[in-house]
Amino acid sequence: EAFLEKCPHLKIVFDHFHIIKNFNEKVVAPVRIAEQKRLMEAGDTEAAESLKHTKYILTSKRTTLQRKDQEAREGRIISKGSTLFKEEQRVRKEGYEAKYDALLEENKLLFTIDLIKEKLDNAYKLTDPVKMGTAIADIVWDCMHTGNEHFEWFGRLLMNHHDGIITYAVYHISTGKMEGINNKIKTIRRQGYG
């Protein structure tokens, strides 16, 4: 607001990184937990168990899951192990994409998560603000018609920040790299504490 007060010609840009971060933290995570709880209450413990430890899979792009499966087939080592701490070497496991497909097939809301992720990704590739605005409006419509409070919250977020989101079509700037570096620094600091 201070910048806009002094420089009203500035355009606010809400980059892909922060929109996806909000989607992952405020939609994917709570929907997964709510679905797991609903399945437990319905007595479908097998389906509820299948949702355990799936946050990473649900927040990842399909291309990332395919890359990890490829790394597993190549025998990529993810931890060298340590004789000092009695830890064994760990190799990447396969089955990310298959697990993802199974989750989407079993649950309508999880399928909607995948649909929204794909549409958001495609919208942020557009360079025409009008087309991007139409794509975002389509995502808002999908979110509002799920009947799920978390999706509806995300739909309202997109509506409230519509101008700043579609400005990205003109100015492709992002703080994603900086945020990623900050997260790496935090991780290293946390590991340093032991």
PDB file of C-alpha atoms in Angstrom:
ATOM      1  CA  GLU A   1       0.000   0.000   0.000  1.00  0.00           C
ATOM      2  CA  ALA A   2       2.883   2.371   0.784  1.00  0.00           C
ATOM      3  CA  PHE A   3       4.457   1.702  -2.615  1.00  0.00           C
ATOM      4  CA  LEU A   4       1.158   2.253  -4.405  1.00  0.00           C
ATOM      5  CA  GLU A   5       0.572   5.480  -2.489  1.00  0.00           C
ATOM      6  CA  LYS A   6       3.924   6.935  -3.640  1.00  0.00           C
ATOM      7  CA  CYS A   7       4.062   5.160  -7.027  1.00  0.00           C
ATOM      8  CA  PRO A   8       0.505   4.566  -8.280  1.00  0.00           C
ATOM      9  CA  HIS A   9       1.837   3.396 -11.669  1.00  0.00           C
ATOM     10  CA  LEU A  10       3.289   0.199 -10.117  1.00  0.00           C
ATOM     11  CA  LYS A  11       1.640  -3.129 -10.911  1.00  0.00           C
ATOM     12  CA  ILE A  12       1.359  -5.729  -8.150  1.00  0.00           C
ATOM     13  CA  VAL A  13       2.279  -9.268  -9.240  1.00  0.00           C
ATOM     14  CA  PHE A  14       1.252 -12.382  -7.317  1.00  0.00           C
ATOM     15  CA  ASP A  15       3.621 -15.036  -8.536  1.00  0.00           C
ATOM     16  CA  HIS A  16       2.986 -18.715  -9.130  1.00  0.00           C
ATOM     17  CA  PHE A  17       5.057 -19.779  -6.107  1.00  0.00           C
ATOM     18  CA  HIS A  18       2.853 -18.057  -3.519  1.00  0.00           C
ATOM     19  CA  ILE A  19      -0.434 -19.056  -5.125  1.00  0.00           C
ATOM     20  CA  ILE A  20       0.661 -22.725  -5.240  1.00  0.00           C
ATOM     21  CA  LYS A  21       2.007 -22.496  -1.686  1.00  0.00           C
ATOM     22  CA  ASN A  22      -1.394 -21.259  -0.488  1.00  0.00           C
ATOM     23  CA  PHE A  23      -3.130 -23.996  -2.455  1.00  0.00           C
ATOM     24  CA  ASN A  24      -0.895 -26.706  -0.978  1.00  0.00           C
ATOM     25  CA  GLU A  25      -1.067 -25.460   2.614  1.00  0.00           C
ATOM     26  CA  LYS A  26      -4.678 -24.298   2.783  1.00  0.00           C
ATOM     27  CA  VAL A  27      -6.405 -26.723   0.409  1.00  0.00           C
ATOM     28  CA  VAL A  28      -4.414 -29.895  -0.289  1.00  0.00           C
ATOM     29  CA  ALA A  29      -3.273 -30.572   3.293  1.00  0.00           C
ATOM     30  CA  PRO A  30      -6.632 -29.927   5.035  1.00  0.00           C
ATOM     31  CA  VAL A  31      -8.656 -31.730   2.343  1.00  0.00           C
ATOM     32  CA  ARG A  32      -6.414 -34.797   2.668  1.00  0.00           C
ATOM     33  CA  ILE A  33      -6.763 -34.785   6.476  1.00  0.00           C
ATOM     34  CA  ALA A  34     -10.542 -34.235   6.310  1.00  0.00           C
ATOM     35  CA  GLU A  35     -10.946 -37.035   3.766  1.00  0.00           C
ATOM     36  CA  GLN A  36      -8.871 -39.361   5.920  1.00  0.00           C
ATOM     37  CA  LYS A  37     -11.034 -38.546   8.959  1.00  0.00           C
ATOM     38  CA  ARG A  38     -14.252 -38.990   6.945  1.00  0.00           C
ATOM     39  CA  LEU A  39     -13.125 -42.400   5.693  1.00  0.00           C
ATOM     40  CA  MET A  40     -12.194 -43.514   9.223  1.00  0.00           C
ATOM     41  CA  GLU A  41     -15.619 -42.462  10.520  1.00  0.00           C
ATOM     42  CA  ALA A  42     -17.286 -44.304   7.627  1.00  0.00           C
ATOM     43  CA  GLY A  43     -15.377 -47.453   8.628  1.00  0.00           C
ATOM     44  CA  ASP A  44     -13.239 -47.595   5.484  1.00  0.00           C
ATOM     45  CA  THR A  45      -9.915 -47.925   7.306  1.00  0.00           C
ATOM     46  CA  GLU A  46      -8.099 -49.287   4.248  1.00  0.00           C
ATOM     47  CA  ALA A  47      -8.900 -46.170   2.185  1.00  0.00           C
ATOM     48  CA  ALA A  48      -8.053 -43.924   5.162  1.00  0.00           C
ATOM     49  CA  GLU A  49      -4.700 -45.686   5.597  1.00  0.00           C
ATOM     50  CA  SER A  50      -3.923 -45.180   1.907  1.00  0.00           C
ATOM     51  CA  LEU A  51      -4.026 -41.393   2.494  1.00  0.00           C
ATOM     52  CA  LYS A  52      -1.306 -41.520   5.153  1.00  0.00           C
ATOM     53  CA  HIS A  53       2.019 -39.999   4.111  1.00  0.00           C
ATOM     54  CA  THR A  54       0.620 -38.750   0.777  1.00  0.00           C
ATOM     55  CA  LYS A  55       0.971 -34.982   1.264  1.00  0.00           C
ATOM     56  CA  TYR A  56       4.169 -34.861  -0.794  1.00  0.00           C
ATOM     57  CA  ILE A  57       2.635 -36.912  -3.589  1.00  0.00           C
ATOM     58  CA  LEU A  58      -0.508 -34.754  -3.714  1.00  0.00           C
ATOM     59  CA  THR A  59       1.413 -31.466  -3.745  1.00  0.00           C
ATOM     60  CA  SER A  60       3.875 -32.556  -6.458  1.00  0.00           C
ATOM     61  CA  LYS A  61       3.544 -32.188 -10.204  1.00  0.00           C
ATOM     62  CA  ARG A  62       3.146 -35.377 -12.199  1.00  0.00           C
ATOM     63  CA  THR A  63       6.467 -34.658 -13.960  1.00  0.00           C
ATOM     64  CA  THR A  64       8.231 -34.571 -10.574  1.00  0.00           C
ATOM     65  CA  LEU A  65       6.729 -37.927  -9.602  1.00  0.00           C
ATOM     66  CA  GLN A  66       7.780 -39.411 -12.949  1.00  0.00           C
ATOM     67  CA  ARG A  67      11.324 -38.099 -12.450  1.00  0.00           C
ATOM     68  CA  LYS A  68      11.515 -39.655  -8.979  1.00  0.00           C
ATOM     69  CA  ASP A  69      10.284 -43.000 -10.338  1.00  0.00           C
ATOM     70  CA  GLN A  70      12.966 -42.808 -13.033  1.00  0.00           C
ATOM     71  CA  GLU A  71      15.620 -42.081 -10.392  1.00  0.00           C
ATOM     72  CA  ALA A  72      14.428 -45.145  -8.443  1.00  0.00           C
ATOM     73  CA  ARG A  73      14.784 -47.339 -11.550  1.00  0.00           C
ATOM     74  CA  GLU A  74      18.327 -46.003 -11.931  1.00  0.00           C
ATOM     75  CA  GLY A  75      19.090 -46.858  -8.286  1.00  0.00           C
ATOM     76  CA  ARG A  76      19.663 -43.296  -7.093  1.00  0.00           C
ATOM     77  CA  ILE A  77      21.038 -43.094  -3.554  1.00  0.00           C
ATOM     78  CA  ILE A  78      19.217 -40.511  -1.413  1.00  0.00           C
ATOM     79  CA  SER A  79      21.214 -41.085   1.803  1.00  0.00           C
ATOM     80  CA  LYS A  80      24.737 -42.499   1.965  1.00  0.00           C
ATOM     81  CA  GLY A  81      24.246 -43.783   5.463  1.00  0.00           C
ATOM     82  CA  SER A  82      26.622 -43.518   8.404  1.00  0.00           C
ATOM     83  CA  THR A  83      28.557 -46.063  10.424  1.00  0.00           C
ATOM     84  CA  LEU A  84      28.909 -43.517  13.222  1.00  0.00           C
ATOM     85  CA  PHE A  85      25.121 -43.118  13.618  1.00  0.00           C
ATOM     86  CA  LYS A  86      24.354 -46.702  12.484  1.00  0.00           C
ATOM     87  CA  GLU A  87      22.275 -45.583   9.516  1.00  0.00           C
ATOM     88  CA  GLU A  88      22.090 -47.663   6.380  1.00  0.00           C
ATOM     89  CA  GLN A  89      22.304 -46.360   2.843  1.00  0.00           C
ATOM     90  CA  ARG A  90      18.877 -45.505   1.397  1.00  0.00           C
ATOM     91  CA  VAL A  91      17.938 -45.821  -2.257  1.00  0.00           C
ATOM     92  CA  ARG A  92      15.002 -43.985  -3.821  1.00  0.00           C
ATOM     93  CA  LYS A  93      11.853 -46.149  -3.925  1.00  0.00           C
ATOM     94  CA  GLU A  94       9.614 -46.458  -6.965  1.00  0.00           C
ATOM     95  CA  GLY A  95       5.827 -46.124  -7.251  1.00  0.00           C
ATOM     96  CA  TYR A  96       5.126 -42.402  -6.816  1.00  0.00           C
ATOM     97  CA  GLU A  97       3.088 -41.981  -9.994  1.00  0.00           C
ATOM     98  CA  ALA A  98       1.174 -45.255  -9.497  1.00  0.00           C
ATOM     99  CA  LYS A  99       0.254 -44.207  -5.934  1.00  0.00           C
ATOM    100  CA  TYR A 100      -0.831 -40.790  -7.221  1.00  0.00           C
ATOM    101  CA  ASP A 101      -3.074 -42.336  -9.892  1.00  0.00           C
ATOM    102  CA  ALA A 102      -4.605 -44.706  -7.334  1.00  0.00           C
ATOM    103  CA  LEU A 103      -5.412 -41.777  -5.005  1.00  0.00           C
ATOM    104  CA  LEU A 104      -7.060 -39.789  -7.802  1.00  0.00           C
ATOM    105  CA  GLU A 105      -9.128 -42.765  -8.896  1.00  0.00           C
ATOM    106  CA  GLU A 106     -10.419 -43.409  -5.366  1.00  0.00           C
ATOM    107  CA  ASN A 107     -11.433 -39.885  -4.376  1.00  0.00           C
ATOM    108  CA  LYS A 108     -13.354 -37.144  -6.193  1.00  0.00           C
ATOM    109  CA  LEU A 109     -11.908 -34.270  -4.109  1.00  0.00           C
ATOM    110  CA  LEU A 110      -8.346 -35.478  -4.665  1.00  0.00           C
ATOM    111  CA  PHE A 111      -9.082 -35.626  -8.387  1.00  0.00           C
ATOM    112  CA  THR A 112     -10.307 -32.016  -8.153  1.00  0.00           C
ATOM    113  CA  ILE A 113      -7.002 -31.066  -6.494  1.00  0.00           C
ATOM    114  CA  ASP A 114      -5.180 -32.511  -9.497  1.00  0.00           C
ATOM    115  CA  LEU A 115      -7.480 -30.675 -11.898  1.00  0.00           C
ATOM    116  CA  ILE A 116      -6.965 -27.306 -10.171  1.00  0.00           C
ATOM    117  CA  LYS A 117      -3.171 -27.822 -10.012  1.00  0.00           C
ATOM    118  CA  GLU A 118      -3.090 -28.532 -13.750  1.00  0.00           C
ATOM    119  CA  LYS A 119      -5.294 -25.539 -14.590  1.00  0.00           C
ATOM    120  CA  LEU A 120      -3.211 -23.213 -12.397  1.00  0.00           C
ATOM    121  CA  ASP A 121      -0.015 -24.410 -14.032  1.00  0.00           C
ATOM    122  CA  ASN A 122      -1.473 -23.819 -17.501  1.00  0.00           C
ATOM    123  CA  ALA A 123      -2.859 -20.390 -16.511  1.00  0.00           C
ATOM    124  CA  TYR A 124       0.557 -19.224 -15.321  1.00  0.00           C
ATOM    125  CA  LYS A 125       2.081 -20.162 -18.697  1.00  0.00           C
ATOM    126  CA  LEU A 126      -0.173 -17.681 -20.511  1.00  0.00           C
ATOM    127  CA  THR A 127       1.218 -14.334 -21.677  1.00  0.00           C
ATOM    128  CA  ASP A 128      -2.111 -12.658 -22.457  1.00  0.00           C
ATOM    129  CA  PRO A 129      -3.784 -11.105 -19.367  1.00  0.00           C
ATOM    130  CA  VAL A 130      -7.276 -11.557 -20.859  1.00  0.00           C
ATOM    131  CA  LYS A 131      -6.733 -15.271 -21.486  1.00  0.00           C
ATOM    132  CA  MET A 132      -5.147 -15.669 -18.060  1.00  0.00           C
ATOM    133  CA  GLY A 133      -8.110 -13.863 -16.482  1.00  0.00           C
ATOM    134  CA  THR A 134     -10.496 -16.288 -18.214  1.00  0.00           C
ATOM    135  CA  ALA A 135      -8.417 -19.267 -17.038  1.00  0.00           C
ATOM    136  CA  ILE A 136      -8.400 -17.981 -13.433  1.00  0.00           C
ATOM    137  CA  ALA A 137     -12.175 -17.352 -13.575  1.00  0.00           C
ATOM    138  CA  ASP A 138     -12.607 -20.982 -14.699  1.00  0.00           C
ATOM    139  CA  ILE A 139     -10.557 -22.166 -11.698  1.00  0.00           C
ATOM    140  CA  VAL A 140     -12.637 -19.990  -9.353  1.00  0.00           C
ATOM    141  CA  TRP A 141     -15.826 -21.514 -10.788  1.00  0.00           C
ATOM    142  CA  ASP A 142     -14.465 -25.044 -10.226  1.00  0.00           C
ATOM    143  CA  CYS A 143     -13.466 -24.214  -6.637  1.00  0.00           C
ATOM    144  CA  MET A 144     -16.799 -22.638  -5.749  1.00  0.00           C
ATOM    145  CA  HIS A 145     -18.774 -25.587  -7.122  1.00  0.00           C
ATOM    146  CA  THR A 146     -16.969 -28.308  -5.148  1.00  0.00           C
ATOM    147  CA  GLY A 147     -19.037 -27.598  -2.044  1.00  0.00           C
ATOM    148  CA  ASN A 148     -15.814 -27.866  -0.003  1.00  0.00           C
ATOM    149  CA  GLU A 149     -14.911 -24.993   2.328  1.00  0.00           C
ATOM    150  CA  HIS A 150     -11.180 -25.213   1.565  1.00  0.00           C
ATOM    151  CA  PHE A 151     -11.694 -25.010  -2.209  1.00  0.00           C
ATOM    152  CA  GLU A 152     -14.173 -22.168  -1.726  1.00  0.00           C
ATOM    153  CA  TRP A 153     -11.589 -20.287   0.375  1.00  0.00           C
ATOM    154  CA  PHE A 154      -9.069 -20.687  -2.456  1.00  0.00           C
ATOM    155  CA  GLY A 155     -11.647 -19.499  -4.998  1.00  0.00           C
ATOM    156  CA  ARG A 156     -12.212 -16.346  -2.927  1.00  0.00           C
ATOM    157  CA  LEU A 157      -8.438 -15.842  -2.640  1.00  0.00           C
ATOM    158  CA  LEU A 158      -8.128 -15.940  -6.444  1.00  0.00           C
ATOM    159  CA  MET A 159     -11.058 -13.527  -6.855  1.00  0.00           C
ATOM    160  CA  ASN A 160      -9.686 -11.063  -4.279  1.00  0.00           C
ATOM    161  CA  HIS A 161      -6.230 -11.035  -5.883  1.00  0.00           C
ATOM    162  CA  HIS A 162      -7.377 -11.343  -9.506  1.00  0.00           C
ATOM    163  CA  ASP A 163      -5.646  -8.205 -10.831  1.00  0.00           C
ATOM    164  CA  GLY A 164      -2.287  -9.077  -9.261  1.00  0.00           C
ATOM    165  CA  ILE A 165      -2.504 -12.652 -10.515  1.00  0.00           C
ATOM    166  CA  ILE A 166      -3.216 -11.777 -14.137  1.00  0.00           C
ATOM    167  CA  THR A 167      -0.473  -9.121 -14.079  1.00  0.00           C
ATOM    168  CA  TYR A 168       1.928 -12.086 -14.050  1.00  0.00           C
ATOM    169  CA  ALA A 169       0.961 -12.692 -17.691  1.00  0.00           C
ATOM    170  CA  VAL A 170       2.688  -9.403 -18.567  1.00  0.00           C
ATOM    171  CA  TYR A 171       5.519  -9.355 -15.998  1.00  0.00           C
ATOM    172  CA  HIS A 172       6.934 -12.852 -15.519  1.00  0.00           C
ATOM    173  CA  ILE A 173       8.690 -12.173 -12.228  1.00  0.00           C
ATOM    174  CA  SER A 174       8.868 -14.582  -9.336  1.00  0.00           C
ATOM    175  CA  THR A 175      10.376 -14.863  -5.883  1.00  0.00           C
ATOM    176  CA  GLY A 176      10.367 -18.662  -6.162  1.00  0.00           C
ATOM    177  CA  LYS A 177      14.174 -19.065  -6.304  1.00  0.00           C
ATOM    178  CA  MET A 178      14.689 -16.755  -3.345  1.00  0.00           C
ATOM    179  CA  GLU A 179      12.026 -18.595  -1.337  1.00  0.00           C
ATOM    180  CA  GLY A 180      13.618 -21.922  -2.237  1.00  0.00           C
ATOM    181  CA  ILE A 181      17.044 -20.736  -1.067  1.00  0.00           C
ATOM    182  CA  ASN A 182      15.516 -19.421   2.173  1.00  0.00           C
ATOM    183  CA  ASN A 183      13.871 -22.818   2.764  1.00  0.00           C
ATOM    184  CA  LYS A 184      17.213 -24.586   2.192  1.00  0.00           C
ATOM    185  CA  ILE A 185      18.874 -22.261   4.712  1.00  0.00           C
ATOM    186  CA  LYS A 186      16.129 -22.989   7.268  1.00  0.00           C
ATOM    187  CA  THR A 187      16.521 -26.734   6.683  1.00  0.00           C
ATOM    188  CA  ILE A 188      20.298 -26.583   7.159  1.00  0.00           C
ATOM    189  CA  ARG A 189      19.861 -24.549  10.351  1.00  0.00           C
ATOM    190  CA  ARG A 190      17.276 -27.024  11.672  1.00  0.00           C
ATOM    191  CA  GLN A 191      19.588 -29.953  10.892  1.00  0.00           C
ATOM    192  CA  GLY A 192      22.424 -28.122  12.672  1.00  0.00           C
ATOM    193  CA  TYR A 193      20.425 -28.127  15.910  1.00  0.00           C
ATOM    194  CA  GLY A 194      20.318 -31.946  15.769  1.00  0.00           C
TER     195      GLY A 194
END
